[in-house]
């Protein structure tokens, strides 16, 4: 049905007895355009069909997924620090160990089991409940309540009442947890939300509870459905599973293909804020628009052989996580969870078999299984096990082993590739966001592409439709391990690179700037032109860094183990003082400025937790950091230097040199006033 719709009516009016009237969008180009035009298609009037209108009105502007503009940026900034790559990577040791232990137990049992109940639903629960700080004794009941809150099997009044009651129980649980965390703050999201004051204004209790509910909705079931769908396809295609076991270096691309193939979020809803045109259809202000992700992610114009599951598919510009400002805040966490399961399974499981029928969940919002009974055959091979952390291929693979991959857009240019390796940079061509582009190009490590309007006989690698722009306006270069650089060859135009995963993060590339490093894995480049900005989207691969194993056996000599050199608590008040102390050099590395005590007091006082902070308290915290946390006070000052200024310089230097404070930590501070 979707295949026919993509060919005949990519945007079509749909009348539903249950959901009313709305536009259905089933193609990748039009779907991408809707989610990347947040001012034309808004989210604050609901993000799913059949949502309770009263609930949407109560949450609008206060819950991340149903907010827009400044409200969305304010809420996303609070969430982002917990879901960036560094924060999520901290879960790897614990999550990887739990996944491996569960698989070992299931294999040892030797009988078939329900993969949903005993594996796929457990993995996201372990990760998210850890981040939220949910007590162990409450986790099972909370997970069951969450299932009831989004059980669409009964669309009638009784089902709606049951779902409302379940959401009420969720709010009650997090209300109790919020009260506890205000008395006993911990290192968890609930404590962070309780202490957060974006733009100097603390979040209300309602905002905190609504966003906890939203995280549960987005973080538990979608990952479970992706994992269950992966197990099903690997069972039905044993040759594909065998290939992944023989070449674990394909895990990263396999994760992306699983997300495309399963598309756990069936749809996302937007509302037209103005009269507009989508494809060849006129959309009226107030019309609802539903993007059907499974159809968009099997669009023949974007994905070669879309109904084939290919673990080496490159490029793979799926939109399973949405896009634009509402790009899924938990995307990094979901990828890690799926990768942990694959990494543990390829080393332990030789075969996967399905027993009986896979039972699909009745829902128009989440696509997945409610029951999947499988049997696992253990792998009898021996050898080291690497877990789900970053890994590198032991040997480079040839192009023939990888496969040719689909070609979308222009062929390879100046090092660009259509087959790809793990280090390739993927660039969506100008116009791709609005549905008028031709696809993507890939740039291999240590290669580059140019962009600009070009000249006859001397075209740019990526054409930018701007007659007033430079023939070669700039370059994009892919480096090793996911790093990339942009060069601005314009004489008078500044380019802006926005972080599509962040809460309003961006870097400016001034005219003439050569090889500016970009720290964003998912970025959007804005190029100003005479007819309005032109955009390119850049997606960098996850860095494939290698790390030595640091775990010890349970009976290892305690003397062989080590404690953290600097045990800092990012949720403590002294850490806020440390961030404020390092702020000038984090924002402008070339400066040597160090704030005074009075400046730190003024900087922190807008925070609810620091409203009564005094100069004496700031000095006490600096002394505490120096003596007890960094060991600076125990060192001898340089000859002829003493006093607080030397101490502050030593604290800042130590914190920055050992990377104890990052630019991400600046989100803990109030928004700085414009100067």
XYZ file of C-alpha atoms in Angstrom:
675
model
C 0.000 0.000 0.000
C 2.762 2.429 0.910
C 4.746 1.538 -2.209
C 1.721 2.389 -4.354
C 1.102 5.585 -2.383
C 4.691 6.779 -2.848
C 4.278 6.494 -6.598
C 0.764 7.906 -6.951
C 0.145 10.382 -4.106
C 3.109 11.163 -1.815
C 0.941 13.640 0.129
C -2.702 12.586 0.427
C -5.698 13.650 2.510
C -6.797 10.874 4.842
C -10.102 10.535 6.688
C -10.010 8.315 9.772
C -12.966 7.321 11.926
C -10.684 7.255 14.965
C -8.282 10.122 14.239
C -10.267 12.501 12.024
C -8.825 14.142 8.915
C -5.125 14.708 8.206
C -2.542 14.705 5.431
C -0.505 11.484 5.085
C 3.104 11.946 3.940
C 4.788 8.753 2.713
C 7.947 9.810 0.831
C 11.403 10.617 2.167
C 11.689 14.036 0.491
C 8.340 15.396 1.676
C 8.668 13.758 5.100
C 12.108 15.288 5.592
C 10.785 18.680 4.514
C 8.017 18.647 7.132
C 10.273 17.756 10.064
C 12.917 20.279 9.016
C 10.515 23.228 8.700
C 9.622 23.808 12.365
C 8.119 27.246 11.818
C 5.764 26.037 9.059
C 4.880 22.706 10.714
C 4.650 22.996 14.495
C 4.599 20.397 17.260
C 2.846 22.188 20.105
C -0.596 21.035 18.918
C 0.276 17.361 19.253
C 2.893 14.942 17.954
C 0.720 11.818 17.475
C -2.684 10.949 16.072
C -5.432 10.084 18.584
C -3.694 11.993 21.370
C -5.960 13.290 24.111
C -6.621 16.964 23.187
C -6.809 18.042 26.822
C -3.508 16.334 27.546
C -1.863 18.042 24.569
C -3.070 21.451 25.701
C -1.769 20.809 29.212
C 1.678 19.746 27.928
C 2.129 22.232 25.066
C 5.203 24.385 25.585
C 6.119 22.483 28.745
C 7.015 19.039 27.355
C 9.927 18.624 24.967
C 8.094 16.805 22.164
C 5.136 19.227 22.081
C 7.019 22.501 22.248
C 8.495 24.812 19.639
C 10.888 27.739 19.343
C 12.289 29.213 22.545
C 10.360 26.809 24.791
C 11.759 23.828 22.921
C 15.331 25.156 23.047
C 14.983 25.818 26.788
C 13.794 22.274 27.530
C 16.158 20.556 25.104
C 19.172 22.254 26.638
C 18.273 20.725 30.008
C 18.010 17.230 28.505
C 20.953 17.368 26.121
C 23.772 17.086 28.666
C 22.447 13.653 29.684
C 22.112 12.249 26.176
C 25.270 13.410 24.392
C 27.896 10.897 23.314
C 30.145 11.362 26.350
C 27.362 10.960 28.916
C 25.895 7.939 27.174
C 29.346 6.322 26.839
C 29.568 6.276 30.627
C 26.794 3.656 30.596
C 28.824 1.222 28.480
C 30.596 -0.774 31.233
C 27.468 -1.395 33.316
C 25.027 -1.847 30.437
C 27.410 -4.065 28.478
C 27.992 -6.299 31.496
C 24.254 -6.673 32.149
C 23.527 -7.537 28.510
C 26.298 -10.126 28.463
C 25.131 -11.646 31.749
C 21.532 -11.886 30.520
C 22.567 -13.533 27.244
C 24.826 -15.969 29.101
C 21.917 -16.903 31.403
C 19.487 -17.382 28.501
C 21.998 -19.517 26.612
C 22.721 -21.600 29.708
C 18.976 -22.245 30.149
C 18.898 -23.893 26.723
C 15.166 -23.385 26.131
C 13.099 -20.968 24.073
C 11.992 -17.724 25.717
C 9.969 -14.575 25.025
C 12.592 -12.186 23.673
C 10.417 -9.139 24.416
C 9.861 -9.934 28.087
C 13.315 -11.256 28.903
C 15.697 -9.307 26.699
C 14.634 -6.494 24.376
C 12.412 -4.635 26.859
C 14.981 -5.047 29.630
C 17.902 -3.372 27.869
C 16.386 0.138 27.479
C 14.880 -0.195 30.949
C 18.302 -0.790 32.499
C 19.772 2.229 30.729
C 16.933 4.722 31.150
C 16.055 3.810 34.738
C 19.723 4.244 35.606
C 19.746 7.719 34.047
C 16.472 8.669 35.761
C 17.556 7.295 39.129
C 14.476 5.051 39.500
C 14.938 2.767 42.562
C 15.350 -0.929 41.728
C 12.262 -1.924 43.711
C 10.044 0.387 41.606
C 11.292 -0.503 38.137
C 9.063 -3.493 37.297
C 5.848 -1.745 38.360
C 6.805 1.435 36.528
C 7.548 -0.515 33.319
C 4.144 -2.249 33.473
C 2.434 1.099 34.032
C 4.246 2.511 31.012
C 2.994 -0.347 28.829
C -0.579 0.350 29.969
C -0.194 4.083 29.283
C 0.485 3.430 25.576
C -1.691 0.363 25.039
C -3.704 1.203 21.910
C -5.502 -2.149 21.688
C -8.767 -0.599 22.908
C -9.500 2.676 21.048
C -12.800 3.195 22.877
C -13.656 5.182 26.026
C -12.627 2.364 28.366
C -9.205 2.143 26.743
C -8.743 5.919 26.916
C -9.680 5.906 30.608
C -7.183 3.121 31.295
C -4.408 5.013 29.505
C -5.185 8.225 31.399
C -5.128 6.355 34.714
C -1.756 4.832 33.835
C -0.262 8.250 33.010
C -1.608 9.551 36.331
C 0.232 6.746 38.168
C 3.434 7.636 36.270
C 3.121 11.286 37.322
C 2.532 10.160 40.903
C 5.650 8.002 40.902
C 7.877 10.751 39.540
C 6.256 13.278 41.859
C 7.374 11.159 44.820
C 10.829 10.702 43.285
C 11.102 14.450 42.689
C 10.351 15.184 46.351
C 13.017 12.674 47.370
C 15.629 14.118 45.016
C 15.040 17.634 46.295
C 15.945 16.379 49.771
C 18.687 13.992 48.623
C 20.007 15.025 45.174
C 21.686 12.306 43.166
C 23.574 11.926 39.908
C 20.470 11.432 37.765
C 18.154 13.248 35.373
C 15.406 13.867 37.933
C 17.894 15.610 40.237
C 19.204 17.633 37.289
C 15.696 18.691 36.261
C 14.934 19.665 39.849
C 18.019 21.903 39.978
C 17.880 23.217 36.400
C 17.137 26.875 35.756
C 17.377 27.516 31.985
C 17.488 31.245 31.286
C 17.557 31.708 35.051
C 14.038 30.297 35.535
C 13.657 26.933 37.349
C 11.445 24.290 35.773
C 8.019 23.888 37.347
C 6.970 20.590 38.903
C 4.546 20.039 36.010
C 7.328 20.524 33.460
C 9.563 18.062 35.271
C 6.859 15.393 35.543
C 5.716 15.834 31.935
C 9.260 15.426 30.618
C 9.930 12.373 32.790
C 6.796 10.844 31.249
C 8.046 11.841 27.791
C 11.438 10.223 28.364
C 9.741 7.013 29.442
C 7.592 7.008 26.318
C 10.452 7.728 23.945
C 13.132 5.699 25.700
C 11.592 2.349 26.604
C 9.478 0.916 23.832
C 11.132 2.213 20.678
C 14.462 0.540 21.445
C 12.717 -2.671 22.426
C 10.852 -2.753 19.106
C 14.066 -2.124 17.155
C 15.855 -4.972 18.962
C 12.949 -7.374 18.562
C 12.698 -6.562 14.858
C 16.432 -7.187 14.513
C 16.160 -10.612 16.160
C 13.286 -11.504 13.852
C 15.101 -10.545 10.663
C 18.323 -12.286 11.754
C 16.314 -15.455 12.470
C 14.638 -15.299 9.073
C 17.894 -14.480 7.276
C 20.576 -16.674 8.897
C 23.104 -15.810 6.172
C 22.961 -12.166 7.220
C 23.501 -13.080 10.887
C 26.399 -15.338 9.887
C 28.028 -12.504 7.953
C 27.739 -10.122 10.905
C 29.316 -12.709 13.219
C 32.187 -13.175 10.787
C 32.681 -9.418 10.388
C 31.717 -7.540 13.594
C 33.158 -4.421 12.015
C 29.781 -4.113 10.283
C 27.944 -3.581 13.580
C 27.753 0.202 13.193
C 26.141 0.023 9.747
C 23.962 -2.868 10.941
C 22.596 -0.640 13.713
C 21.550 1.994 11.159
C 19.937 -0.622 8.926
C 18.016 -2.032 11.900
C 16.677 1.439 12.649
C 15.668 1.973 9.007
C 14.164 -1.488 8.661
C 12.151 -1.486 11.892
C 11.261 2.246 12.047
C 9.791 1.839 15.569
C 8.035 5.216 15.496
C 5.245 4.695 12.959
C 4.415 8.339 12.532
C 5.057 11.862 13.749
C 2.373 14.508 13.662
C 2.771 18.197 12.879
C 0.251 21.009 12.385
C 0.567 23.587 9.595
C 1.120 27.010 11.161
C 0.490 28.770 7.842
C -0.820 28.152 4.354
C 1.977 26.376 2.537
C 2.833 23.944 -0.250
C 4.195 20.437 0.251
C 5.172 18.617 -2.909
C 2.380 19.550 -5.294
C -0.270 19.823 -2.570
C -1.527 22.993 -0.895
C -1.707 22.658 2.885
C -3.999 25.038 4.792
C -3.078 26.573 8.132
C -4.410 24.349 10.900
C -4.250 21.125 8.859
C -2.606 18.171 10.560
C 0.221 16.379 8.751
C 1.350 12.833 9.626
C 4.763 11.622 8.415
C 4.770 7.821 8.100
C 8.363 6.864 8.864
C 8.336 3.205 7.696
C 7.266 4.332 4.223
C 9.754 7.227 4.111
C 12.525 4.828 5.112
C 11.739 2.489 2.205
C 11.520 5.175 -0.446
C 12.897 3.760 -3.721
C 14.189 7.188 -4.728
C 16.518 7.259 -1.714
C 17.255 3.621 -0.797
C 18.402 1.167 -3.438
C 16.562 -2.156 -3.081
C 14.691 -0.794 -0.026
C 12.902 -4.045 0.849
C 16.192 -5.877 1.329
C 17.850 -5.859 4.748
C 21.541 -4.990 4.138
C 23.897 -4.662 7.078
C 26.471 -2.857 4.902
C 24.041 -0.294 3.476
C 25.794 3.011 2.737
C 24.616 5.680 2.599
C 21.651 5.135 4.880
C 19.944 8.516 5.395
C 16.958 7.086 7.268
C 14.787 9.411 9.320
C 13.837 6.940 12.051
C 14.882 9.583 14.598
C 13.099 12.439 12.823
C 15.108 15.533 12.023
C 15.463 19.245 12.520
C 15.093 20.711 16.025
C 13.033 17.695 17.128
C 15.716 15.180 16.133
C 15.342 12.486 18.794
C 17.227 13.592 21.916
C 17.831 9.934 22.820
C 19.217 8.852 19.424
C 22.737 8.321 20.776
C 21.399 6.218 23.651
C 19.274 4.051 21.352
C 22.213 3.393 19.037
C 24.362 2.399 22.019
C 21.706 0.008 23.367
C 21.293 -1.755 20.017
C 25.057 -1.907 19.555
C 25.563 -3.430 23.018
C 23.159 -6.266 22.220
C 24.698 -6.942 18.796
C 28.264 -6.848 20.150
C 27.425 -9.338 22.902
C 25.336 -11.580 20.655
C 27.790 -11.966 17.739
C 30.319 -13.459 20.169
C 27.851 -15.789 21.903
C 25.004 -16.745 19.556
C 25.523 -18.971 16.526
C 21.882 -19.204 15.415
C 18.559 -17.560 16.197
C 15.287 -19.434 15.632
C 11.712 -18.235 15.993
C 9.185 -20.575 17.598
C 5.568 -19.947 16.686
C 4.222 -16.683 15.319
C 5.661 -13.248 15.973
C 2.770 -11.240 17.446
C 2.615 -7.624 16.317
C 1.501 -4.875 18.640
C -1.811 -3.218 17.672
C -0.812 0.432 17.403
C -0.724 3.236 14.859
C 2.025 5.030 16.777
C 4.634 2.384 17.593
C 5.600 -0.360 15.158
C 6.809 -3.512 16.848
C 6.130 -6.876 18.419
C 4.353 -7.717 21.654
C 5.561 -11.357 21.725
C 8.503 -13.078 20.014
C 9.465 -16.531 21.226
C 12.987 -17.476 20.132
C 15.645 -20.093 20.739
C 19.374 -19.384 20.720
C 22.157 -21.774 19.723
C 25.375 -20.914 21.598
C 28.609 -20.173 19.787
C 31.243 -22.749 20.710
C 34.139 -20.596 19.574
C 36.592 -19.298 22.149
C 38.442 -16.000 22.223
C 38.434 -12.552 23.794
C 35.151 -10.738 24.092
C 35.129 -7.033 23.502
C 31.746 -5.874 24.799
C 29.747 -3.027 23.306
C 32.317 -0.245 23.543
C 33.976 1.306 20.498
C 35.896 -1.161 18.380
C 38.016 -1.088 15.274
C 38.146 -3.566 12.425
C 41.202 -5.853 12.814
C 41.927 -5.527 9.101
C 40.613 -3.187 6.436
C 37.937 -4.701 4.220
C 38.047 -4.456 0.448
C 35.303 -2.804 -1.542
C 34.256 -6.186 -2.881
C 33.669 -7.435 0.667
C 31.635 -4.392 1.575
C 29.508 -4.423 -1.551
C 28.857 -1.585 -3.960
C 26.126 0.123 -1.939
C 23.364 2.284 -3.412
C 24.252 5.367 -5.364
C 22.207 8.448 -4.522
C 22.889 11.775 -6.150
C 26.148 12.407 -7.985
C 28.898 9.849 -8.176
C 32.206 10.059 -6.303
C 33.816 13.477 -6.538
C 37.288 14.465 -5.351
C 37.404 11.623 -2.883
C 33.652 11.298 -2.356
C 32.407 7.749 -2.224
C 29.150 5.947 -2.880
C 30.197 2.691 -1.228
C 31.726 4.076 1.921
C 33.850 3.007 4.838
C 33.373 3.488 8.572
C 35.154 6.853 8.342
C 33.033 8.373 5.551
C 31.341 11.734 6.011
C 27.828 11.940 4.521
C 26.605 15.281 3.147
C 22.985 15.881 2.125
C 23.100 18.116 -0.916
C 21.591 21.643 -0.927
C 17.850 21.392 -1.352
C 17.636 17.851 0.026
C 15.865 19.132 3.146
C 13.139 20.717 1.073
C 12.684 17.759 -1.193
C 14.318 19.329 -4.233
C 17.783 17.899 -3.801
C 19.153 14.792 -5.436
C 20.526 12.941 -2.436
C 23.856 12.680 -0.695
C 27.554 12.373 -1.344
C 30.133 10.722 0.848
C 33.642 11.933 1.576
C 36.300 9.456 2.578
C 38.839 10.038 5.307
C 41.484 12.646 4.429
C 39.568 13.667 1.308
C 37.477 16.776 0.686
C 34.740 18.246 -1.499
C 34.222 21.831 -2.613
C 30.931 23.697 -2.669
C 29.796 26.842 -4.507
C 28.056 27.984 -7.679
C 30.965 26.876 -9.861
C 31.894 28.085 -13.341
C 31.392 26.663 -16.800
C 34.100 24.070 -17.226
C 35.062 24.315 -13.549
C 32.094 23.133 -11.468
C 32.147 22.822 -7.691
C 31.744 19.301 -6.317
C 28.541 20.389 -4.566
C 26.524 22.956 -6.491
C 24.992 25.842 -4.521
C 22.295 27.730 -6.415
C 23.354 31.311 -5.644
C 24.363 33.518 -8.609
C 25.909 36.107 -6.279
C 28.055 33.618 -4.396
C 31.651 32.598 -5.011
C 32.432 29.932 -7.640
C 34.165 27.958 -4.900
C 32.627 29.125 -1.634
C 34.310 26.604 0.633
C 35.486 23.083 1.341
C 34.457 20.247 3.637
C 37.168 17.788 4.635
C 36.773 14.434 6.377
C 39.531 13.498 8.796
C 40.120 10.315 10.777
C 37.737 8.911 13.416
C 34.695 10.996 12.560
C 36.385 14.410 12.729
C 35.642 16.930 9.990
C 36.589 20.472 8.997
C 35.005 23.286 7.024
C 36.781 26.062 5.132
C 35.070 29.357 4.267
C 36.518 30.830 1.052
C 33.958 33.631 0.976
C 35.219 37.201 1.173
C 32.311 38.622 3.179
C 29.917 35.866 4.275
C 29.880 33.992 7.560
C 28.650 30.394 7.545
C 26.817 28.913 10.537
C 27.107 25.239 11.514
C 24.302 24.132 13.843
C 24.254 21.011 16.031
C 21.100 19.112 15.070
C 21.351 17.089 18.294
C 21.958 20.024 20.618
C 19.889 22.683 22.292
C 20.761 25.626 20.071
C 24.490 24.884 19.789
C 26.277 26.345 16.769
C 29.659 27.572 15.560
C 30.304 30.500 13.204
C 32.796 30.136 10.366
C 34.021 33.638 9.433
C 35.194 34.627 5.950
C 38.606 33.203 5.096
C 38.637 30.682 7.980
C 40.622 27.606 6.938
C 39.967 24.072 8.220
C 37.757 24.981 11.169
C 37.089 21.813 13.199
C 33.412 21.044 13.772
C 32.519 19.154 16.975
C 29.057 18.007 15.838
C 28.275 14.524 14.485
C 24.901 15.690 13.103
C 25.178 19.199 11.712
C 23.379 21.602 9.440
C 25.414 24.183 7.504
C 23.642 27.456 6.704
C 25.056 29.355 3.714
C 23.592 32.872 3.341
C 22.546 33.770 -0.183
C 20.676 36.535 -1.985
C 17.477 34.479 -2.010
C 17.723 33.223 1.587
C 19.908 30.655 3.291
C 20.908 27.449 1.563
C 21.423 24.374 3.734
C 23.561 21.258 3.732
C 23.269 18.506 6.334
C 26.407 16.672 7.441
C 26.502 13.389 9.280
C 29.811 12.187 10.675
C 30.450 8.568 11.685
C 30.783 7.515 15.294
C 34.508 7.631 16.167
C 35.986 4.148 15.999
C 38.483 4.617 18.777
C 40.212 1.676 20.431
C 40.674 1.451 24.181
C 42.536 -0.975 26.382
C 40.432 -3.163 28.667
C 40.267 -1.768 32.206
C 38.134 -4.374 33.962
C 39.533 -6.671 36.652
C 38.491 -10.111 37.734
C 36.504 -10.326 40.958
C 39.364 -12.092 42.729
C 42.100 -9.795 41.399
C 44.609 -8.284 43.781
C 43.045 -5.020 45.086
C 46.460 -3.391 44.814
C 46.290 -3.838 41.032
C 43.155 -1.734 40.801
C 42.948 2.034 40.934
C 40.453 4.647 42.090
C 39.537 7.712 39.996
C 42.250 10.326 40.243
C 39.693 13.143 40.411
C 36.307 12.141 41.847
C 34.161 15.133 40.899
C 30.379 15.243 41.269
C 28.881 17.296 38.377
C 25.679 17.815 40.376
C 27.386 19.454 43.357
C 27.631 23.170 44.110
C 31.439 23.118 44.150
C 31.340 21.797 40.572
C 29.254 24.804 39.519
C 31.925 27.033 41.053
C 34.586 25.130 39.102
C 32.686 25.521 35.815
C 32.227 29.252 36.434
C 35.940 29.539 37.240
C 36.868 27.822 33.951
C 34.168 29.476 31.822
C 36.268 32.240 30.189
C 38.868 29.759 28.947
C 36.216 27.226 27.864
C 34.525 29.858 25.733
C 37.720 31.522 24.472
C 40.690 29.133 24.770
C 43.158 31.896 23.865
C 42.278 33.954 26.939
C 43.984 33.688 30.330
C 41.145 35.428 32.184
C 40.049 33.975 35.521
C 36.919 35.386 37.188
C 37.072 37.055 40.587
C 35.056 35.880 43.563
C 32.503 38.644 43.019
C 32.133 37.703 39.349
C 31.483 34.062 40.255
C 28.848 35.119 42.795
C 27.081 37.206 40.141
C 27.385 34.396 37.589
C 25.856 31.708 39.801
C 23.298 33.653 41.818
C 20.495 33.340 39.169
C 20.490 29.572 39.805
C 17.908 28.443 42.355
C 20.547 26.378 44.170
C 22.936 29.348 44.396
C 20.658 32.282 45.187
C 22.244 32.752 48.603
C 25.807 31.958 47.625
C 28.281 34.356 49.245
C 31.865 35.377 48.460
C 32.988 33.380 51.492
C 31.197 30.296 50.167
C 32.822 30.666 46.737
C 36.283 30.917 48.306
C 35.519 27.897 50.493
C 34.505 25.834 47.431
C 37.663 26.833 45.539
C 39.791 25.876 48.531
C 37.883 22.573 48.832
C 38.390 21.791 45.131
C 42.080 22.634 45.337
C 42.796 20.634 48.494
C 40.387 17.701 48.435
C 39.552 17.147 44.771
C 42.538 18.185 42.669
C 45.370 18.096 45.184
C 46.530 21.538 44.057
C 46.797 22.992 47.576
C 49.152 20.141 48.486
C 51.627 21.310 45.838
C 54.234 24.002 46.308
C 53.528 27.246 44.400
C 56.137 28.447 41.937
C 58.959 30.484 43.413
C 57.867 34.011 44.283
C 54.135 33.255 43.819
C 51.527 32.670 46.493
C 47.978 33.553 47.426
C 44.587 32.965 45.891
C 45.385 34.044 42.343
C 48.037 31.361 41.899
C 45.638 28.824 43.438
C 42.847 29.733 41.033
C 45.190 29.527 38.055
C 46.375 26.093 39.201
C 42.788 24.853 39.672
C 41.727 26.062 36.214
C 44.849 24.675 34.568
C 44.416 21.263 36.197
C 40.719 21.050 35.360
C 41.267 21.942 31.698
C 44.437 19.949 31.120
C 42.871 16.742 32.494
C 39.546 17.506 30.761
C 37.593 17.461 34.011
C 35.399 20.303 32.713
C 34.036 20.358 29.150
C 32.197 22.940 27.095
C 29.065 20.805 27.612
C 29.238 21.672 31.307
C 28.565 25.327 30.448
C 24.923 24.278 30.093
C 24.864 24.007 33.906
C 25.334 27.778 34.184
C 22.652 30.422 33.662
C 22.433 31.801 30.140
C 25.054 34.529 29.881
C 23.791 38.050 29.274
C 24.526 39.518 25.851
C 27.299 42.108 25.841
